[in-house]
XYZ file of C-alpha atoms in Angstrom:
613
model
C -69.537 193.208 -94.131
C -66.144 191.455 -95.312
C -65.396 195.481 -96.952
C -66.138 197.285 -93.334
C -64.134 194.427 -91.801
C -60.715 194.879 -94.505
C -61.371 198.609 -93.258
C -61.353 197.818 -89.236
C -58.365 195.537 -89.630
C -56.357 198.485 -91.663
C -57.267 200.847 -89.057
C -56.167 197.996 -86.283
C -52.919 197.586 -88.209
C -51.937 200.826 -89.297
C -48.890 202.725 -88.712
C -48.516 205.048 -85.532
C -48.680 208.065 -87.905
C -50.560 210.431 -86.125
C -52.948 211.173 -88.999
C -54.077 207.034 -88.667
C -53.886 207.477 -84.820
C -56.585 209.834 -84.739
C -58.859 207.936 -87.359
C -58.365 205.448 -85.686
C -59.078 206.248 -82.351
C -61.942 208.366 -83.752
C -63.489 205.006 -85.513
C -63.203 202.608 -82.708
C -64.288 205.022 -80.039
C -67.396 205.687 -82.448
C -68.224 202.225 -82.905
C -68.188 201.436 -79.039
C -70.586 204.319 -79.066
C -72.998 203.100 -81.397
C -72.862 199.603 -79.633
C -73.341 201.165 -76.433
C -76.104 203.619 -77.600
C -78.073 200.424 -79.193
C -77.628 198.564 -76.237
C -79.129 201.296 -73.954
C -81.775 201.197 -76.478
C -82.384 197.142 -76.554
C -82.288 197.461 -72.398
C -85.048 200.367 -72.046
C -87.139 198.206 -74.143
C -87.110 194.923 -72.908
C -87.511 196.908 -69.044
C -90.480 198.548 -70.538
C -91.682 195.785 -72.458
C -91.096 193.480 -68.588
C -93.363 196.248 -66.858
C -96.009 196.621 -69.614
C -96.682 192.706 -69.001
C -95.896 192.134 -65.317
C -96.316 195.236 -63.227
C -99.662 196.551 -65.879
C -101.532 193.462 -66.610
C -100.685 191.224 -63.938
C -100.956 193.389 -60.986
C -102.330 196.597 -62.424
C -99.674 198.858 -61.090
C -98.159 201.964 -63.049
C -95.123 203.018 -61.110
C -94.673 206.760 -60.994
C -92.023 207.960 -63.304
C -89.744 211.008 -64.100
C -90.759 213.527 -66.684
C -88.099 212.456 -69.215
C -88.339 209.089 -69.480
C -87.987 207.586 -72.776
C -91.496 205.551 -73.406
C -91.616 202.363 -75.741
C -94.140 200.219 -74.664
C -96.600 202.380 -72.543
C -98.204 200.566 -69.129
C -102.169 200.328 -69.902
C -104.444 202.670 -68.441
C -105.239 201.464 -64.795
C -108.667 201.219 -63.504
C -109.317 199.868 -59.683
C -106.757 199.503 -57.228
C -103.401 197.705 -57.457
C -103.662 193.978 -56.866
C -101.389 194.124 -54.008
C -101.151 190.391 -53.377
C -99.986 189.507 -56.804
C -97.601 192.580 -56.260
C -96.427 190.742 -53.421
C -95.357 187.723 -55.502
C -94.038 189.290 -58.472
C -90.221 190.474 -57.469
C -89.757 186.844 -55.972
C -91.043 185.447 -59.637
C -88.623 188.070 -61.067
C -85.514 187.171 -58.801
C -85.914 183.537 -59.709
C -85.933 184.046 -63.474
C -83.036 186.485 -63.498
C -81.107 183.924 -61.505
C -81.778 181.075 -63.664
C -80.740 183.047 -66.921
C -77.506 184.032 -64.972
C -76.185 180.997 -63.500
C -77.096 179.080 -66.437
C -75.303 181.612 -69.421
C -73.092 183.851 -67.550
C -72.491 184.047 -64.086
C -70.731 187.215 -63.746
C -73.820 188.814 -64.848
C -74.878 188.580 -61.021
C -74.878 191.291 -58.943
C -75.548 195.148 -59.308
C -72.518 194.638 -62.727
C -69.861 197.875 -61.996
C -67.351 195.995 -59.874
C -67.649 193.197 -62.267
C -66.304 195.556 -64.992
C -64.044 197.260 -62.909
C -61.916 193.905 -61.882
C -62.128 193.133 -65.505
C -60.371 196.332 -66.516
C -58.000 196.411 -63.685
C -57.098 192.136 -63.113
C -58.130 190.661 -66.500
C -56.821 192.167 -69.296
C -60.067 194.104 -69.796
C -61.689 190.642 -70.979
C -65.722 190.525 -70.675
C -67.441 187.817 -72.231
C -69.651 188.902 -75.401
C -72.785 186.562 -73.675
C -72.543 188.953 -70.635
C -74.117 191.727 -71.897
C -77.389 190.082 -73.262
C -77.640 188.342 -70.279
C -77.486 190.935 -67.918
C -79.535 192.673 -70.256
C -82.504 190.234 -70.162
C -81.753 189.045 -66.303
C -82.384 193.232 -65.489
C -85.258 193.778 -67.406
C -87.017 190.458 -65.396
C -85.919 191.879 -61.991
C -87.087 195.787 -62.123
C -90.015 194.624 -65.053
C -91.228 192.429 -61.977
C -91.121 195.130 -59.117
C -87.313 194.462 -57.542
C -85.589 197.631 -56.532
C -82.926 198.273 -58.677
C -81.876 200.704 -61.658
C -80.384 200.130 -64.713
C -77.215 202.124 -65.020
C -74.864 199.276 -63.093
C -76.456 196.935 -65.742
C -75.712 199.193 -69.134
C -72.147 199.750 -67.267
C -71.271 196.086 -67.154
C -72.773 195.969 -70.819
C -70.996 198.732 -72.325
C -67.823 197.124 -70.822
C -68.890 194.208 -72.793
C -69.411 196.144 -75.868
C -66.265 197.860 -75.918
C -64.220 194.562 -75.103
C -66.121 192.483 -77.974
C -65.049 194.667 -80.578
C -61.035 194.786 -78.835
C -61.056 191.119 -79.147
C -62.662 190.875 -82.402
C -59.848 192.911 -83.793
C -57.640 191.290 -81.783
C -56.214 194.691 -80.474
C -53.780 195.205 -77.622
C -54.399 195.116 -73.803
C -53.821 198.629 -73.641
C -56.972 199.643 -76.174
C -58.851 196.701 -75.485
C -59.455 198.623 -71.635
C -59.360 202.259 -72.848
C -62.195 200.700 -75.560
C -63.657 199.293 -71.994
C -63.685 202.061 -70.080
C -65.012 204.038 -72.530
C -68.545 201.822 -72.673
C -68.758 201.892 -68.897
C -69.459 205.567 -69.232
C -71.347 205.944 -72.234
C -74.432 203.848 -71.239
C -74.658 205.799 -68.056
C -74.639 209.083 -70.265
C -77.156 207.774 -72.467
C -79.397 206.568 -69.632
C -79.228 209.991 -67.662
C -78.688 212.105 -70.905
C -75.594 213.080 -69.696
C -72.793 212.559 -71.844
C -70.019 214.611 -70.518
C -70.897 213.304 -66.601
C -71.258 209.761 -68.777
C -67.578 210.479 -70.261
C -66.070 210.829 -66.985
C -67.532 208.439 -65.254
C -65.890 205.453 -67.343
C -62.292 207.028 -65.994
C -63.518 208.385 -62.610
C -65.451 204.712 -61.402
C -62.422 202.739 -61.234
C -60.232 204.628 -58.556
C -61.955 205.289 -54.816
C -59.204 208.269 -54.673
C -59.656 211.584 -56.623
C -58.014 210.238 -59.727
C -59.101 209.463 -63.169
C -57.320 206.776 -65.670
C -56.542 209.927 -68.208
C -55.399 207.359 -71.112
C -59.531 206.615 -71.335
C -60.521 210.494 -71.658
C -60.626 210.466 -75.223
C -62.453 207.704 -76.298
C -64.858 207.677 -73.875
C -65.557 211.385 -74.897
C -66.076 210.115 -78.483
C -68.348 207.361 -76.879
C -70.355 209.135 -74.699
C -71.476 211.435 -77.768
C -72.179 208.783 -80.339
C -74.267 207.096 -77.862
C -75.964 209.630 -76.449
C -76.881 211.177 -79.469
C -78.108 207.620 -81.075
C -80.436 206.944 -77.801
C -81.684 210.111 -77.655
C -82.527 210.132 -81.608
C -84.572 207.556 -80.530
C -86.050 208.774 -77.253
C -85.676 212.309 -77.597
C -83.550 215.040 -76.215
C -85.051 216.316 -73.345
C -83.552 215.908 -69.579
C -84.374 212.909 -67.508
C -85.836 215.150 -64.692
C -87.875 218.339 -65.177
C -87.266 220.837 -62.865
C -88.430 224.424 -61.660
C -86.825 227.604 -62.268
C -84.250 227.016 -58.895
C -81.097 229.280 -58.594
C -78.535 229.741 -56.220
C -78.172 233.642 -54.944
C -77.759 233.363 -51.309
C -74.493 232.260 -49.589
C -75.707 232.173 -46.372
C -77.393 228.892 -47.488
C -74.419 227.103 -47.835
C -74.737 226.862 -43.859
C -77.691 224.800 -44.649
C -75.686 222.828 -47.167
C -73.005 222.203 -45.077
C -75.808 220.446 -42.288
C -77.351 218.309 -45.485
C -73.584 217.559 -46.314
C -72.774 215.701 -43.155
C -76.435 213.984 -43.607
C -75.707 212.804 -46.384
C -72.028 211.151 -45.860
C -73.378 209.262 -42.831
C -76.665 208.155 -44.964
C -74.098 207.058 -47.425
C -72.398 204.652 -44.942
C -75.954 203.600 -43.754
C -76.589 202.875 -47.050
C -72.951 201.079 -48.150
C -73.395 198.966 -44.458
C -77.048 197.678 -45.418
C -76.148 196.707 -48.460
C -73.143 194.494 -47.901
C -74.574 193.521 -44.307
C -77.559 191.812 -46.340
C -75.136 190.493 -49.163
C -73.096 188.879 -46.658
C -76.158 187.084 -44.858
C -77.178 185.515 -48.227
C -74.069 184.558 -48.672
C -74.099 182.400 -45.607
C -77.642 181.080 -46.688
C -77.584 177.244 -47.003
C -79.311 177.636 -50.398
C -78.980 176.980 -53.994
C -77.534 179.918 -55.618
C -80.871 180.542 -57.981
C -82.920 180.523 -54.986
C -81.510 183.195 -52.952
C -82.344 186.154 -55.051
C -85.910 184.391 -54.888
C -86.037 185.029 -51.527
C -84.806 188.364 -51.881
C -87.358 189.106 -53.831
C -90.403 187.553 -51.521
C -88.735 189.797 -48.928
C -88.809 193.148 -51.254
C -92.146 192.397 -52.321
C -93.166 192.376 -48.849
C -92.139 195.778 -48.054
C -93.637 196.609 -51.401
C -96.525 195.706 -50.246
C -96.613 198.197 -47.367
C -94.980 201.213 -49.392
C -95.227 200.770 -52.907
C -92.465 203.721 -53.434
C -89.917 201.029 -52.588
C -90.308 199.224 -55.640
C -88.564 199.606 -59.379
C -86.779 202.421 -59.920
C -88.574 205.119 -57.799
C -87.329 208.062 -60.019
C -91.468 209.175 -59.945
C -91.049 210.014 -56.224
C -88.094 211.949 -56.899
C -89.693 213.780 -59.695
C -92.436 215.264 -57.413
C -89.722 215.876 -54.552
C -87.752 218.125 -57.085
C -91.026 220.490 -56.981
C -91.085 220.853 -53.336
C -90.616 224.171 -52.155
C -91.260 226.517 -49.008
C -95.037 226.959 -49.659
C -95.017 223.261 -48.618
C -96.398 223.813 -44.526
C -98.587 222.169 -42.105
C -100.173 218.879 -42.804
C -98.995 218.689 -46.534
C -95.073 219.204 -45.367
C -95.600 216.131 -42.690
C -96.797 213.825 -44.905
C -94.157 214.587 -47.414
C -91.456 214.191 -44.456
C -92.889 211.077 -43.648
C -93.124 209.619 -47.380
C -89.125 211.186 -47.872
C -88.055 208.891 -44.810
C -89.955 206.078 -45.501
C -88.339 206.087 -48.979
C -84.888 206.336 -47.170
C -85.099 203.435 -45.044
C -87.349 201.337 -46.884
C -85.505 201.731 -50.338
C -82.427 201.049 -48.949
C -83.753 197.931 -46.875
C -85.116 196.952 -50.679
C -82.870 197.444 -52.852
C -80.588 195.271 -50.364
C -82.643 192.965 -50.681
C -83.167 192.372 -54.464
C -79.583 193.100 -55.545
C -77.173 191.938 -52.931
C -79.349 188.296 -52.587
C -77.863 188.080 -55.962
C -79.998 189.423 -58.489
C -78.898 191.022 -61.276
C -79.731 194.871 -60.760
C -77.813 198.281 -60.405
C -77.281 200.079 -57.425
C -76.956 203.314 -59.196
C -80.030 204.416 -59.890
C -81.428 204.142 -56.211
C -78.564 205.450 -54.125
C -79.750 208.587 -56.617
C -83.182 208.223 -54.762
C -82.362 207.465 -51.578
C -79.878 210.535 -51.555
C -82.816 212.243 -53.392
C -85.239 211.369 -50.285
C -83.188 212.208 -47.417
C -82.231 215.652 -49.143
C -86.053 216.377 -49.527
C -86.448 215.123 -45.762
C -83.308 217.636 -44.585
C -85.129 221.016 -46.291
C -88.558 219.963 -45.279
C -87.230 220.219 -41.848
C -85.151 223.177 -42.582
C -88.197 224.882 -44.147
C -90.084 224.233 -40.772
C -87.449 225.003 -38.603
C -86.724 228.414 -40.225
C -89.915 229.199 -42.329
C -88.585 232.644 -42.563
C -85.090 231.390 -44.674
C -87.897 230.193 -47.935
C -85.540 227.331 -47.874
C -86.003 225.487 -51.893
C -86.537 222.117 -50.764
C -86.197 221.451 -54.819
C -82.628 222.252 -54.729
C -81.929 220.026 -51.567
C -83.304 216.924 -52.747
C -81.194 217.930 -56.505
C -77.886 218.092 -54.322
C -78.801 214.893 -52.135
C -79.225 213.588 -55.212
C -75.896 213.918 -56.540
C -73.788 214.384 -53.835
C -75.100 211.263 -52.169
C -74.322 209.052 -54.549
C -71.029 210.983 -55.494
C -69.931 210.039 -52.125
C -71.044 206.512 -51.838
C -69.315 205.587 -54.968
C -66.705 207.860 -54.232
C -67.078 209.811 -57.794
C -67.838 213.890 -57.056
C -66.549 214.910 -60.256
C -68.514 212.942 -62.631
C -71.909 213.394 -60.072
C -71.355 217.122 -60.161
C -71.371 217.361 -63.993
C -74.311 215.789 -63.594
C -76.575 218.282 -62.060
C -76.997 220.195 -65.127
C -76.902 217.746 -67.374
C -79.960 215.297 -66.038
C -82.186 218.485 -65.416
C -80.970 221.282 -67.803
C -80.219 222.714 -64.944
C -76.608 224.575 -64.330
C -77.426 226.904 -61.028
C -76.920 224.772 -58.528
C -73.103 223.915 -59.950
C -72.104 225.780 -56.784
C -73.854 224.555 -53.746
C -73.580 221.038 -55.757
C -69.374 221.198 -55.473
C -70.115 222.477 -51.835
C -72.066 219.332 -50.533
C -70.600 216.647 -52.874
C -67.070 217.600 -51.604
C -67.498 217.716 -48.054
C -69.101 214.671 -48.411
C -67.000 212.929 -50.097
C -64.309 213.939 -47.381
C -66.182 212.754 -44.622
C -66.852 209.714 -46.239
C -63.592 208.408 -47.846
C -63.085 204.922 -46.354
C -66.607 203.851 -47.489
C -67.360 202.652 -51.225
C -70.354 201.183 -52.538
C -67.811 199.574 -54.842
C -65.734 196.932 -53.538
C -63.285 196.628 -56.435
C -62.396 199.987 -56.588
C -58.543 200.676 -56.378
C -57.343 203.623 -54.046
C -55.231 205.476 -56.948
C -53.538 204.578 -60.031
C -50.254 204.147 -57.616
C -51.970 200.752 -56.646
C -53.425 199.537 -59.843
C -51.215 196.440 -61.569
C -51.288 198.335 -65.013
C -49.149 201.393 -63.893
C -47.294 200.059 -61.453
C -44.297 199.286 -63.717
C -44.325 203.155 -64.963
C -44.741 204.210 -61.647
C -41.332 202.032 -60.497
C -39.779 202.810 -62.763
C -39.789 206.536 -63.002
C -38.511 206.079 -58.971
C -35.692 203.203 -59.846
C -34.072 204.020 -62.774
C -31.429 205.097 -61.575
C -30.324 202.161 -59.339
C -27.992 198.975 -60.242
C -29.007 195.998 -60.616
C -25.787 195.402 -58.483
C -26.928 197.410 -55.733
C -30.236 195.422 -55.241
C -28.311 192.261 -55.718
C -25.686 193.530 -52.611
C -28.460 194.709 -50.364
C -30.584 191.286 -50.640
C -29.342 188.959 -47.522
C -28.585 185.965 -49.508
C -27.053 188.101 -52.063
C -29.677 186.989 -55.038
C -28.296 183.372 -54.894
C -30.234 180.982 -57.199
C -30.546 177.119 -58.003
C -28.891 176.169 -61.320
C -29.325 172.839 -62.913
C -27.334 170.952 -65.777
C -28.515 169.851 -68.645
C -28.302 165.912 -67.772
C -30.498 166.662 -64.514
C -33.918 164.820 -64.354
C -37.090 166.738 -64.665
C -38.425 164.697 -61.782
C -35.327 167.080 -59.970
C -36.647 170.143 -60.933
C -40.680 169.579 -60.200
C -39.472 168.845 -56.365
C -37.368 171.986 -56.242
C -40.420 174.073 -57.746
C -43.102 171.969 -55.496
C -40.477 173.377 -52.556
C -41.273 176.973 -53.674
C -37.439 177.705 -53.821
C -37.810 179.581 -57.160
C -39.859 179.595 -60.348
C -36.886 180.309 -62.948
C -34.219 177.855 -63.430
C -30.686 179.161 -65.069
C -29.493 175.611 -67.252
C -25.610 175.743 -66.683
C -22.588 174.267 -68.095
C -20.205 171.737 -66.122
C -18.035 175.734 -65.646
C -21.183 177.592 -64.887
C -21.695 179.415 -67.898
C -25.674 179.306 -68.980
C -26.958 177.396 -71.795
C -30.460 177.865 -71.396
C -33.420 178.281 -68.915
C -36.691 176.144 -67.541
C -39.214 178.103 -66.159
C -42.286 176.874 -63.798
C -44.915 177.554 -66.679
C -42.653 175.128 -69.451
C -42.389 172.252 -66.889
C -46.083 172.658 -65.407
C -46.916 172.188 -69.480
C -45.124 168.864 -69.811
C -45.635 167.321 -66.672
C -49.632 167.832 -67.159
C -49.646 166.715 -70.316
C -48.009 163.527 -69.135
C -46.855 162.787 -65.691
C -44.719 159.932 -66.628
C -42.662 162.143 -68.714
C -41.100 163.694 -65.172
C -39.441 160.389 -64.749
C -38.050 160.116 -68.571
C -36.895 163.253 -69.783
C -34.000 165.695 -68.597
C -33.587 169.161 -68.336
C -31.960 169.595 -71.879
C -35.243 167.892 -73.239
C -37.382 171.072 -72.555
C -34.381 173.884 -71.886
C -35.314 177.109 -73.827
C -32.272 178.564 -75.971
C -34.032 182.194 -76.099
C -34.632 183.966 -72.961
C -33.899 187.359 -71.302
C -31.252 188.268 -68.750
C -29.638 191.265 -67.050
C -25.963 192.293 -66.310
C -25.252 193.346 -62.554
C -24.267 196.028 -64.296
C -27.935 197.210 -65.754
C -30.264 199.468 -63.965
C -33.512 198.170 -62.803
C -35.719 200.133 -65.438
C -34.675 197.369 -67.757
C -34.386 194.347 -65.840
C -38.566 195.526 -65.138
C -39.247 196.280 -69.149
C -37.660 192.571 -69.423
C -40.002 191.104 -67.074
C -43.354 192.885 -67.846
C -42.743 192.297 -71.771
C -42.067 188.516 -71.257
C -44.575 188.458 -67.869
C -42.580 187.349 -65.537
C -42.260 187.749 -62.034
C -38.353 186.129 -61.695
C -35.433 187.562 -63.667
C -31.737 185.693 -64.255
C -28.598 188.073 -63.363
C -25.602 187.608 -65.416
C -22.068 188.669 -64.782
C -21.178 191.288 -66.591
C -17.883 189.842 -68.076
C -19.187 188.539 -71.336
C -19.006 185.056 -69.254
C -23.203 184.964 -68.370
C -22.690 183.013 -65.787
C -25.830 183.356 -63.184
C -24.716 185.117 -60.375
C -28.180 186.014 -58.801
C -31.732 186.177 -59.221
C -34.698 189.430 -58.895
C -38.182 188.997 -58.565
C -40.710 192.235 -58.740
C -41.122 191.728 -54.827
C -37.393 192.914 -54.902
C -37.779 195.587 -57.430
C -41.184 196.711 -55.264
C -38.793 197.022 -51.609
C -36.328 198.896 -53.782
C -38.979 201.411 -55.409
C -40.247 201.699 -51.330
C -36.722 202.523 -50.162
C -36.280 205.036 -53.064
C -39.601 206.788 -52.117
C -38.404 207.152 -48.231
C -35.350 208.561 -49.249
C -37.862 211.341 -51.050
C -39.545 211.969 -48.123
């Protein structure tokens, strides 16, 4: 262990020859892979394992499942009908464990898990904490083992995030690979899940913008990723597609008419879908009751729609399965009662999954938006295919598309969903009507996201907005900025003999957070900024009454000349993170003459973009 460790550490440290850069990138990548691909391993398991005991013994339930599922711990053979009533019970019992594990280890574990580790990567550094991804591990396996409506691919994303940030801080590697490491295990479980490693490699750098744009820098390693894990969970649980599917081809263009009607379906579905969701989130929200309680009640409340229609429990990929067979031979009675089970799955899966995952419990949302798009693209060709029995209209292919393209527009990812058509069934000939419908409805759908955290493009995200300023500004004076401000950039100074006490009033004012330390003739000694005096004072109040300015003055700091352009006076302030810059005269004097914060730099990068237009 201490060897592979000396090896990891060389690799961390080595030089930016590009020979090491690809080793390296080629190891870490791998290794987030491998972590991943185990962890999708561990989480099948323990679901399995939760269903064997609560849904097969306890109630004597076997949910129907896709053809491809990986099986560990097969549910018993059932004999007699399901005990309904302790069915009713179960996803309540299930809510309330998950929530106690959650609130009790790791909190952030609550929830469906993808906008948790997509406000990691974009607000915090890319920083997951290592007990997240056991606990939403466990916490998932107790909510779908027990009956709640939920899947697991928000769950493995949120602990491949955690997997790829574990092994960025053990190493103790940059910000910048610490979230391409990230990224790269938010994909790969959802690759291994779906066996889908290419839609699985995209994913991790299409999830985190709501606009068609992909974080490029993450391409790489979560390509490597995807691949190691895949191929390690499907070692493991073999090879073949989730979904089995007939021999269904696309040949005839006039269908895409048809497409075009299940396209606008499915965008407003989507927002039904989005609304009911956060609608019931934002109801338990308001509950007056204890946090580990209200995915308790969100679970009586599934279980009692489970109880009706048993579809609208776990994962429902079974329904799905037999919904991908459908075709036009499906007529009279038989196509009725499949229309009515397709709607019922629509509403009712949607009204359940609301309630077990946004009541707090610790699910994915993932896995049925694929279901309920699934459902009401089965329910558009059955009608089709009675409405125009002459057209042979593949029902198969519809509920394949409403699959995708349903989800692809909810979470506002087409590219990745489309990949993923082939991929998940083996299937590649429905690439074309697939493009058709996931497009449109992503278009018709852009203001609504199932994820909340999602940034519109990488034009808004914190981590490239100093490249993207800077490309526009870096041309412009710092002069010119300093001339077009009203007050002209004017700043406090302060001497060195000045009482702290001074100086916490000034910043308590709000009147600036840097502080140029001057010379009786103006030239600067040193600086205080807000972070230095917030240290002292808190570590002793009484000290704001004792010491001066010179007591905590720093003697290294960064400035800019009037005469420097505002590319560097940025560089200056993202290296030492800081939102406030000091402007010197550019005589050799350094005497403050003004001050720039980013706010500044942000109008100027505005008016330099108008001037483009």
């Amino acid at each position: 262990m201490k060897v592979f460790r000396k090896w990891l550490i060389l690799f961390r440290d080595s030089p930016r020859h590009e020979g090491f850069g690809i080793a390296r990138t080629l190891l870490l990548s791998a290794l987030v892979g491998a972590g991943v691909g185990l962890g999708a391993v561990v989480l099948v398991s323990l679901l399995q394992l939760s269903e064997w005991f609560f849904l097969g013994l306890l109630a004597n339930y076997k949910p129907a499942s896709p053809a491809g599922e990986p099986v560990v711990f097969a549910l018993p053979e059932i004999f007699g009908s399901v005990r309904r009533w302790i069915l009713l019970f179960l996803p309540m019992l299930g809510g309330l464990l998950s929530s106690l594990i959650v609130q009790r280890f790791a909190p952030e574990a609550e929830g469906h898990g993808t906008d948790a580790a997509i406000e990691a990567y974009h607000f915090r550094g890319g920083k997951v904490r290592p007990v997240a991804a056991p606990v939403k591990a466990v916490a998932t396996s107790l909510l779908i083992g027990t009956g709640g409506s939920a899947g697991c691919e928000g769950p493995i994303t949120q602990i491949g995030s955690g997997i790829g940030s574990t092994l960025a801080g053990l190493l103790k590697l940059p910000v910048a690979d610490r979230r391409a490491l990230m990224a790269a295990g938010m994909g790969t479980g959802v690759g291994a899940l779906f066996h889908a490693p290419l839609a699985g490699a995209i994913f991790g750098a299409e999830v985190l913008y709501r606009d068609l744009d992909l974080e490029y820098e993450v391409l790489v390693p979560s390509i490597i990723a995807s691949v190691t894990g895949y191929s390690i969970f499907s070692k493991v649980f073999g090879f073949n597609p989730l979904f089995s599917t007939p021999d269904i081809v696309y040949s005839r263009p006039e269908m895409l008419i048809l497409y075009l009607v299940l396209a606008v379906i499915l965008a407003g579905g989507a927002r039904f879908y989005t609304w009911m969701f956060y609608t019931v989130r934002d109801k338990f929200e308001a509950l007056e009751l204890p946090v580990v309680l209200k995915p308790a009640l969100g679970g009586l409340l599934t279980g009692i729609i489970g109880f009706m229609f048993l579809p609208a429990l776990c994962s429902g990929y079974g329904v799905i399965q037999e919904a991908l067979h459908y075709n036009h031979e499906l007529t009279g009675r038989a196509a009725y009662s499949a229309l009515k089970l397709m709607i019922g799955v629509f509403f009712l899966k949607t009204l359940s999954t609301s309630f077990s995952v946004a009541s707090g419990g610790s699910g994915g949302i993932f896995g049925p938006a694929l279901v309920v798009g699934g459902a009401l693209g089965a329910a558009t060709g059955i009608i089709f295919s009675l409405l125009l029995p002459g057209w042979d209209v593949p029902i198969g292919s519809f509920t394949l598309v409403g699959m995708v393209a349903f989800f692809g527009c909810a979470a506002k990812m087409p590219i990745s969903t489309i990949l993923m058509v082939g991929e998940m069934t083996g299937n590649y000939r429905l690439l074309v009507p697939s493009m058709w419908v996931c497009m449109i409805a992503y278009m018709l759908s852009r203001k609504v996201s199932l994820y909340r955290m999602q940034l519109p493009n990488r034009f808004d995200a914190p981590i490239h907005r100093g490249a993207m300023i800077s490309g526009v500004v870096h041309n412009v004076k710092v002069r010119e900025l300093l001339e077009g401000k009203g007050d002209g950039g004017l700043l406090l100074t302060v001497r060195e003999d000045t009482p702290l006490g001074v100086l916490v009033d000034a910043i308590a004012e709000g009147v600036q957070g840097v502080f140029p330390v001057v010379s009786p003739d103006g030239i600067m000694l040193g600086m205080v900024t807000e972070k230095e005096l917030a240290d002292v004072v808190k570590s002793d109040p009484i000290l704001r009454s004792t010491l001066l300015v010179a007591d905590i003055s720093l003697r290294e700091y960064a400035v800019v000349t009037e005469d420097d352009i505002l590319q560097k006076a940025l560089a200056y302030m993202d290296a030492g993170d800081m939102d406030e810059i000091v402007v010197v005269s550019g005589d050799g004097l350094r005497k403050p003459i003004g001050l720039l914060s980013h706010n500044d730099i942000a109008a100027a990068y505005q008016r330099e973009i108008e001037k483009e237009r």
